[in-house]
Amino acid sequence: GTARHDAVAWGFAAQASRRGAEIHQRTEVQGFEVETGQVRAVVTNRGRIACGSVLIAAGGMNYDVAMMAGVELPIRCYPLQAMVTQPLKPWLHTLVSSVSLHTYLVQSSRGEIVIGGGSDPYQLYSTRSTLDMKEHLAEGAVHLFPFLQSVRLLRQWAGITDMTPDYSPIMGASPLANLWLDCGWGTWGFKATAVAGKRMAETIARGRVPDLLKPFALERFEKFRLLNEMGATAASH
Ligand SMILES: Cc1cc2nc3c(=O)[nH]c(=O)nc-3n(C[C@H](O)[C@H](O)[C@H](O)COP(=O)(O)OP(=O)(O)OC[C@H]3O[C@@H](n4cnc5c(N)ncnc54)[C@H](O)[C@@H]3O)c2cc1C
């Protein structure tokens, strides 16, 4: 299945807001006040927020934000690019992904063909798009559907993905008592948003990690209990 990610994010935000959550846009976390193994306050560009519990869920900036609290995560950041063509009449009613070509295609509700593939092969904090990736994805797409060679590209973009050594997320406790982690979703976190949000809310409300999340603990990297999900996206990252 496919879903419009921005509509899903705004749907969650609207409902959370209606139920009393405060959402502060354009508010950057710049540090944490840590005392006796706990976070006392979050420091932002718009002031200090005293806190009972804190959850870090900062996507491509997770490593940096956690470091502000003195917590080093086993995360490396890589750009992941995608691009869309001009809109076409509906013809592709499923997602097509080729593991050997490292290319996937899906048609959006606006008719554009969304084309993506693997991550960039180097660590970088940048959302620039590259000619290399454009050529690689265009080659894969035309190989699968030769008629696409005459279709124009509309735009191309990149996001920063937070990759863990086993390609699985880190969910649960951190070395600080009231600091919780929902990090390392890398290239496939959108599809898990609903269940991850629900279980992390449960974790914070009860102050303990539910059984479902226990395998995703940060300690698994020290204990060598990795959860290999390298194939989760059916494109090699
Ligand atoms: C091109 C591309 C294609 C993808 N395709 C898919 C797909 O098909 N399926 C899928 O499941 N996943 C896909 N993903 C991966 C998916 O987008 C991520 O795994 C997911 O968005 C991670 O969710 P998150 O909530 O952890 O982080 P994000 O959605 O990145 O949210 C983190 C938020 O934290 C904010 N933030 C960062 N630093 C700070 C700070 N210092 N202070 C305050 N706020 C901060 C950011 O602004 C952002 O709003 C794709 C990613 C890319 C780039």
Short mmCIF file of C-alpha atoms and ligand atoms in Angstrom, two decimals:
data_model
loop_
_atom_site.label_atom_id
_atom_site.label_comp_id
_atom_site.label_asym_id
_atom_site.label_seq_id
_atom_site.Cartn_x
_atom_site.Cartn_y
_atom_site.Cartn_z
CA GLY A 1 0.00 0.00 0.00
CA THR A 2 0.96 3.64 -0.29
CA ALA A 3 -0.02 6.71 1.73
CA ARG A 4 0.54 10.46 1.45
CA HIS A 5 3.09 11.09 4.18
CA ASP A 6 2.46 14.81 4.66
CA ALA A 7 -1.31 14.26 4.98
CA VAL A 8 -0.67 11.53 7.58
CA ALA A 9 1.68 13.79 9.59
CA TRP A 10 -0.82 16.68 9.55
CA GLY A 11 -3.64 14.27 10.47
CA PHE A 12 -1.76 13.10 13.57
CA ALA A 13 -0.81 16.70 14.44
CA ALA A 14 -4.40 17.96 14.13
CA GLN A 15 -5.80 15.17 16.32
CA ALA A 16 -3.04 15.52 18.94
CA SER A 17 -3.71 19.26 19.06
CA ARG A 18 -7.47 18.71 19.47
CA ARG A 19 -6.75 16.37 22.38
CA GLY A 20 -4.66 18.95 24.23
CA ALA A 21 -1.07 18.42 23.00
CA GLU A 22 0.85 21.65 22.35
CA ILE A 23 2.84 21.75 19.11
CA HIS A 24 5.53 24.43 18.86
CA GLN A 25 6.71 24.80 15.28
CA ARG A 26 10.00 26.49 14.38
CA THR A 27 11.33 25.71 17.86
CA GLU A 28 14.80 24.21 17.76
CA VAL A 29 16.20 22.07 20.58
CA GLN A 30 19.66 23.45 21.32
CA GLY A 31 20.57 21.63 24.53
CA PHE A 32 19.46 19.84 27.67
CA GLU A 33 19.98 20.63 31.34
CA VAL A 34 21.11 17.32 32.84
CA GLU A 35 21.49 16.82 36.61
CA THR A 36 22.02 13.63 38.60
CA GLY A 37 21.29 11.34 35.64
CA GLN A 38 18.04 13.08 34.59
CA VAL A 39 17.01 15.75 32.12
CA ARG A 40 15.61 18.72 34.07
CA ALA A 41 14.90 21.00 31.11
CA VAL A 42 15.08 21.27 27.33
CA VAL A 43 16.75 24.44 26.06
CA THR A 44 15.32 25.80 22.79
CA ASN A 45 15.84 28.88 20.63
CA ARG A 46 12.53 30.14 22.08
CA GLY A 47 13.25 29.47 25.73
CA ARG A 48 13.69 26.81 28.40
CA ILE A 49 11.09 24.08 28.97
CA ALA A 50 11.19 22.28 32.35
CA CYS A 51 10.28 18.64 31.80
CA GLY A 52 9.17 15.43 33.46
CA SER A 53 10.06 13.18 30.52
CA VAL A 54 11.74 13.79 27.17
CA LEU A 55 11.52 11.78 23.95
CA ILE A 56 14.12 12.24 21.22
CA ALA A 57 12.57 11.67 17.77
CA ALA A 58 14.55 14.06 15.58
CA GLY A 59 15.02 11.92 12.44
CA GLY A 60 18.26 12.74 10.62
CA MET A 61 19.39 14.92 13.57
CA ASN A 62 18.99 12.20 16.22
CA TYR A 63 22.73 11.65 16.69
CA ASP A 64 23.35 15.37 17.22
CA VAL A 65 20.34 15.96 19.49
CA ALA A 66 21.18 12.94 21.69
CA MET A 67 24.80 14.16 21.94
CA MET A 68 23.43 17.42 23.42
CA ALA A 69 22.32 15.26 26.38
CA GLY A 70 25.67 13.43 26.45
CA VAL A 71 24.20 10.25 24.92
CA GLU A 72 26.14 8.83 21.95
CA LEU A 73 23.96 6.73 19.62
CA PRO A 74 25.35 4.18 17.11
CA ILE A 75 23.87 6.17 14.21
CA ARG A 76 25.42 7.40 10.96
CA CYS A 77 23.58 9.73 8.59
CA TYR A 78 23.26 9.22 4.84
CA PRO A 79 21.24 11.18 2.26
CA LEU A 80 18.36 9.32 0.56
CA GLN A 81 17.08 10.79 -2.70
CA ALA A 82 13.91 10.50 -4.74
CA MET A 83 12.43 12.28 -7.76
CA VAL A 84 9.08 12.71 -9.54
CA THR A 85 8.06 12.98 -13.18
CA GLN A 86 5.43 15.22 -14.71
CA PRO A 87 1.87 13.93 -13.98
CA LEU A 88 0.57 11.10 -16.17
CA LYS A 89 -2.88 9.54 -16.38
CA PRO A 90 -3.25 6.65 -13.89
CA TRP A 91 -1.49 3.52 -15.19
CA LEU A 92 0.60 2.15 -12.30
CA HIS A 93 -1.62 0.77 -9.57
CA THR A 94 1.02 -0.88 -7.41
CA LEU A 95 4.57 -0.21 -6.26
CA VAL A 96 7.23 -1.78 -8.47
CA SER A 97 10.63 -2.34 -6.87
CA SER A 98 13.69 -3.95 -8.44
CA VAL A 99 16.35 -5.11 -5.98
CA SER A 100 18.85 -5.73 -8.78
CA LEU A 101 18.35 -2.26 -10.34
CA HIS A 102 18.09 -0.52 -6.92
CA THR A 103 15.06 1.35 -8.25
CA TYR A 104 11.42 1.58 -7.19
CA LEU A 105 8.48 3.34 -8.83
CA VAL A 106 5.02 4.29 -7.63
CA GLN A 107 2.38 6.64 -9.08
CA SER A 108 1.20 9.36 -6.69
CA SER A 109 -2.40 10.54 -6.35
CA ARG A 110 -1.39 13.57 -8.44
CA GLY A 111 -0.28 11.27 -11.28
CA GLU A 112 3.45 11.89 -10.84
CA ILE A 113 5.71 8.83 -10.98
CA VAL A 114 7.78 8.80 -7.79
CA ILE A 115 11.15 7.14 -8.44
CA GLY A 116 13.62 6.22 -5.70
CA GLY A 117 16.28 3.69 -4.80
CA GLY A 118 19.22 3.24 -2.44
CA SER A 119 20.97 5.75 -0.18
CA ASP A 120 23.93 7.84 -1.28
CA PRO A 121 27.12 5.81 -0.73
CA TYR A 122 28.69 8.31 1.72
CA GLN A 123 27.80 9.92 5.05
CA LEU A 124 26.60 13.51 4.70
CA TYR A 125 24.31 16.04 6.37
CA SER A 126 22.94 17.51 3.16
CA THR A 127 19.61 17.59 1.36
CA ARG A 128 21.09 18.45 -2.02
CA SER A 129 20.20 16.20 -4.95
CA THR A 130 22.87 14.84 -7.32
CA LEU A 131 23.19 14.25 -11.06
CA ASP A 132 24.68 10.79 -10.33
CA MET A 133 21.53 9.64 -8.59
CA LYS A 134 19.25 11.22 -11.21
CA GLU A 135 21.06 9.28 -13.95
CA HIS A 136 21.05 6.04 -11.94
CA LEU A 137 17.32 6.21 -11.11
CA ALA A 138 16.35 7.29 -14.65
CA GLU A 139 18.31 4.34 -16.06
CA GLY A 140 16.56 1.88 -13.73
CA ALA A 141 13.11 3.35 -14.42
CA VAL A 142 13.56 3.28 -18.20
CA HIS A 143 14.91 -0.27 -17.99
CA LEU A 144 11.68 -1.35 -16.25
CA PHE A 145 9.30 0.81 -18.35
CA PRO A 146 10.97 1.94 -21.62
CA PHE A 147 8.12 4.35 -22.53
CA LEU A 148 9.18 6.56 -19.59
CA GLN A 149 12.19 7.77 -21.61
CA SER A 150 10.10 10.60 -23.11
CA VAL A 151 8.63 11.71 -19.78
CA ARG A 152 10.07 14.82 -18.10
CA LEU A 153 11.30 15.03 -14.53
CA LEU A 154 9.65 17.68 -12.35
CA ARG A 155 11.85 17.67 -9.25
CA GLN A 156 14.37 15.70 -7.20
CA TRP A 157 15.17 15.94 -3.49
CA ALA A 158 17.03 14.29 -0.62
CA GLY A 159 16.39 13.69 3.07
CA ILE A 160 18.86 12.74 5.80
CA THR A 161 18.37 9.20 7.10
CA ASP A 162 19.61 8.04 10.51
CA MET A 163 21.05 4.55 9.99
CA THR A 164 21.86 2.05 12.75
CA PRO A 165 24.31 -0.87 12.29
CA ASP A 166 21.44 -3.40 11.93
CA TYR A 167 19.02 -1.13 9.98
CA SER A 168 16.47 -1.38 12.81
CA PRO A 169 15.28 1.49 15.02
CA ILE A 170 16.34 2.20 18.60
CA MET A 171 13.25 2.48 20.83
CA GLY A 172 13.05 2.67 24.60
CA ALA A 173 15.29 3.78 27.44
CA SER A 174 18.53 5.79 27.33
CA PRO A 175 21.30 6.02 29.95
CA LEU A 176 19.39 9.01 31.47
CA ALA A 177 16.39 8.06 33.65
CA ASN A 178 13.69 10.21 32.00
CA LEU A 179 15.10 10.46 28.47
CA TRP A 180 13.44 8.11 25.95
CA LEU A 181 14.56 7.28 22.42
CA ASP A 182 12.64 6.73 19.17
CA CYS A 183 15.56 6.96 16.75
CA GLY A 184 17.33 5.22 13.89
CA TRP A 185 14.33 4.72 11.58
CA GLY A 186 16.57 5.40 8.62
CA THR A 187 15.01 4.73 5.24
CA TRP A 188 11.79 2.97 6.25
CA GLY A 189 10.28 4.69 9.29
CA PHE A 190 7.15 6.21 7.79
CA LYS A 191 5.24 2.95 7.60
CA ALA A 192 5.88 2.27 11.31
CA THR A 193 4.78 5.72 12.55
CA ALA A 194 1.40 4.69 13.99
CA VAL A 195 2.56 1.71 16.05
CA ALA A 196 5.84 3.36 17.09
CA GLY A 197 3.94 6.44 18.32
CA LYS A 198 1.39 4.35 20.20
CA ARG A 199 4.00 2.17 21.95
CA MET A 200 6.33 5.08 22.77
CA ALA A 201 3.36 6.97 24.32
CA GLU A 202 2.64 3.85 26.41
CA THR A 203 6.33 3.69 27.41
CA ILE A 204 6.38 7.29 28.63
CA ALA A 205 2.96 7.12 30.37
CA ARG A 206 3.89 3.96 32.30
CA GLY A 207 7.60 4.65 32.74
CA ARG A 208 8.57 1.21 31.43
CA VAL A 209 9.20 -0.38 28.04
CA PRO A 210 6.44 -2.73 26.72
CA ASP A 211 7.49 -6.24 25.61
CA LEU A 212 6.99 -5.39 21.93
CA LEU A 213 9.73 -2.73 22.10
CA LYS A 214 12.24 -4.56 24.29
CA PRO A 215 14.22 -6.10 21.36
CA PHE A 216 14.84 -2.55 20.02
CA ALA A 217 16.76 -1.43 23.14
CA LEU A 218 19.94 0.63 22.76
CA GLU A 219 21.84 -2.04 24.76
CA ARG A 220 21.43 -4.60 21.98
CA PHE A 221 24.53 -3.22 20.28
CA GLU A 222 26.65 -3.89 23.40
CA LYS A 223 25.15 -7.37 23.88
CA PHE A 224 25.40 -8.28 20.18
CA ARG A 225 21.65 -8.97 19.90
CA LEU A 226 21.22 -7.25 16.55
CA LEU A 227 17.93 -7.28 14.59
CA ASN A 228 18.88 -7.38 10.94
CA GLU A 229 16.34 -5.49 8.79
CA MET A 230 18.58 -4.73 5.83
CA GLY A 231 15.93 -6.01 3.41
CA ALA A 232 13.08 -3.95 4.92
CA THR A 233 12.76 -1.57 1.99
CA ALA A 234 13.42 -4.02 -0.86
CA ALA A 235 16.01 -1.57 -2.16
CA SER A 236 19.57 -1.85 -1.00
CA HIS A 237 20.50 0.89 1.48
C1 LIG B 1 13.52 10.28 -0.12
C2 LIG B 1 12.98 9.46 1.04
C3 LIG B 1 12.07 8.44 0.80
C4 LIG B 1 11.56 7.69 1.85
N1 LIG B 1 10.63 6.72 1.57
C5 LIG B 1 10.09 6.01 2.59
C6 LIG B 1 9.09 5.02 2.30
O1 LIG B 1 8.71 4.80 1.15
N2 LIG B 1 8.57 4.32 3.34
C7 LIG B 1 8.96 4.54 4.63
O2 LIG B 1 8.43 3.88 5.53
N3 LIG B 1 9.91 5.47 4.93
C8 LIG B 1 10.48 6.21 3.94
N4 LIG B 1 11.46 7.14 4.22
C9 LIG B 1 11.99 7.23 5.59
C10 LIG B 1 11.09 8.07 6.50
O3 LIG B 1 10.87 9.34 5.92
C11 LIG B 1 11.77 8.23 7.89
O4 LIG B 1 12.20 6.97 8.39
C12 LIG B 1 10.78 8.85 8.87
O5 LIG B 1 10.36 10.12 8.42
C13 LIG B 1 11.41 8.98 10.25
O6 LIG B 1 10.45 9.53 11.11
P1 LIG B 1 10.89 10.32 12.40
O7 LIG B 1 9.64 10.80 13.04
O8 LIG B 1 11.84 9.45 13.19
O9 LIG B 1 11.78 11.55 11.87
P2 LIG B 1 11.34 12.77 10.92
O10 LIG B 1 10.11 12.46 10.15
O11 LIG B 1 12.58 13.17 10.18
O12 LIG B 1 10.97 13.89 11.98
C14 LIG B 1 11.98 14.45 12.81
C15 LIG B 1 11.57 15.88 13.15
O13 LIG B 1 12.51 16.40 14.10
C16 LIG B 1 12.77 17.74 13.78
N5 LIG B 1 14.07 18.14 14.36
C17 LIG B 1 15.33 17.79 13.98
N6 LIG B 1 16.24 18.38 14.76
C18 LIG B 1 15.56 19.14 15.66
C19 LIG B 1 15.96 20.01 16.73
N7 LIG B 1 17.24 20.23 17.05
N8 LIG B 1 14.96 20.64 17.42
C20 LIG B 1 13.65 20.44 17.13
N9 LIG B 1 13.23 19.63 16.14
C21 LIG B 1 14.17 18.99 15.41
C22 LIG B 1 12.76 17.77 12.25
O14 LIG B 1 12.54 19.08 11.78
C23 LIG B 1 11.61 16.82 11.94
O15 LIG B 1 10.38 17.51 11.86
C24 LIG B 1 11.99 7.93 3.18
C25 LIG B 1 12.92 8.96 3.44
C26 LIG B 1 13.41 9.73 2.38
C27 LIG B 1 14.40 10.83 2.68
#
